[in-house]
Amino acid sequence: MGLKTVTPTVSKADLAHLGEGEVGYIRKMKADEVSRVFPEAPEIDPSLDLWALFGADGTPILLTDNRSSTFYKAAEDDLRTVSLH
């Protein structure tokens, strides 16, 4: 009797919703990246250090020059946070 291998399948839709509403990620951003991710943001001084909070699916939630604010917003939204480098 042979063993049958079962390969689980995960759809793109399943992956897109993984961590949704539960996980957020924090990332440092450069001013030149901001307009691509936050199109409604005003022009920003390129020397400014910025921090962004995103939902697990990449949805932008917050842009700030204060890293601590990203953690406060994540806690307010009941998100566990991870940092990306």
Tab-separated table of C-alpha atoms in Angstrom:
chain	number	residue	atom	x	y	z
A	1	MET	CA	0.000	0.000	0.000
A	2	GLY	CA	1.529	3.316	-1.079
A	3	LEU	CA	1.231	6.659	0.589
A	4	LYS	CA	-0.831	9.266	-1.134
A	5	THR	CA	0.604	12.762	-1.207
A	6	VAL	CA	-1.906	15.525	-0.656
A	7	THR	CA	-0.925	18.949	-1.853
A	8	PRO	CA	-3.011	21.688	-0.271
A	9	THR	CA	-4.064	24.407	-2.642
A	10	VAL	CA	-4.303	28.022	-1.623
A	11	SER	CA	-5.908	30.419	-4.028
A	12	LYS	CA	-4.699	33.957	-4.675
A	13	ALA	CA	-7.907	35.164	-3.036
A	14	ASP	CA	-7.105	33.137	0.104
A	15	LEU	CA	-3.611	34.625	0.225
A	16	ALA	CA	-4.957	38.141	-0.286
A	17	HIS	CA	-7.099	37.797	2.831
A	18	LEU	CA	-4.453	36.158	5.010
A	19	GLY	CA	-4.068	38.266	8.140
A	20	GLU	CA	-6.755	40.708	7.027
A	21	GLY	CA	-7.998	42.746	9.960
A	22	GLU	CA	-5.458	41.068	12.257
A	23	VAL	CA	-1.977	41.967	11.016
A	24	GLY	CA	-0.456	45.242	9.917
A	25	TYR	CA	3.046	46.037	8.843
A	26	ILE	CA	5.152	49.088	9.479
A	27	ARG	CA	7.667	50.306	6.974
A	28	LYS	CA	10.042	53.245	6.754
A	29	MET	CA	9.490	55.221	3.563
A	30	LYS	CA	11.343	57.794	1.562
A	31	ALA	CA	9.523	60.912	0.433
A	32	ASP	CA	9.789	59.926	-3.244
A	33	GLU	CA	7.830	56.711	-2.545
A	34	VAL	CA	4.965	58.497	-0.827
A	35	SER	CA	3.123	59.781	-3.899
A	36	ARG	CA	2.971	56.254	-5.338
A	37	VAL	CA	1.473	54.738	-2.186
A	38	PHE	CA	-0.410	57.744	-0.809
A	39	PRO	CA	-1.458	59.690	-3.949
A	40	GLU	CA	-3.462	62.209	-1.907
A	41	ALA	CA	-0.432	63.218	0.205
A	42	PRO	CA	1.005	66.703	-0.310
A	43	GLU	CA	4.579	67.220	-1.493
A	44	ILE	CA	6.933	66.156	1.299
A	45	ASP	CA	10.418	67.346	2.246
A	46	PRO	CA	12.821	64.660	0.933
A	47	SER	CA	14.947	64.857	4.087
A	48	LEU	CA	12.032	63.820	6.302
A	49	ASP	CA	11.988	60.270	7.727
A	50	LEU	CA	8.525	58.808	7.236
A	51	TRP	CA	6.771	55.738	8.590
A	52	ALA	CA	3.757	54.001	7.127
A	53	LEU	CA	1.283	51.476	8.472
A	54	PHE	CA	-0.272	49.063	5.989
A	55	GLY	CA	-2.892	46.359	6.314
A	56	ALA	CA	-1.852	42.761	5.700
A	57	ASP	CA	-3.083	43.073	2.104
A	58	GLY	CA	-0.968	46.185	1.485
A	59	THR	CA	-3.731	48.723	1.970
A	60	PRO	CA	-2.179	51.986	3.238
A	61	ILE	CA	-3.592	53.008	6.618
A	62	LEU	CA	-1.362	55.759	8.008
A	63	LEU	CA	1.614	57.899	7.004
A	64	THR	CA	3.507	59.817	9.673
A	65	ASP	CA	6.906	61.220	10.601
A	66	ASN	CA	6.598	59.667	14.049
A	67	ARG	CA	7.222	55.907	14.206
A	68	SER	CA	5.386	55.578	17.535
A	69	SER	CA	2.190	56.831	15.894
A	70	THR	CA	2.114	53.771	13.655
A	71	PHE	CA	2.077	51.490	16.696
A	72	TYR	CA	-0.656	53.544	18.392
A	73	LYS	CA	-2.831	53.390	15.265
A	74	ALA	CA	-2.236	49.647	14.893
A	75	ALA	CA	-3.242	49.092	18.527
A	76	GLU	CA	-6.311	51.272	18.030
A	77	ASP	CA	-7.297	49.077	15.066
A	78	ASP	CA	-6.474	45.841	16.981
A	79	LEU	CA	-3.685	44.920	14.536
A	80	ARG	CA	-0.625	42.888	15.450
A	81	THR	CA	2.336	44.634	13.880
A	82	VAL	CA	5.386	43.467	12.003
A	83	SER	CA	8.163	45.639	10.620
A	84	LEU	CA	9.568	45.413	7.115
A	85	HIS	CA	13.072	46.513	6.267
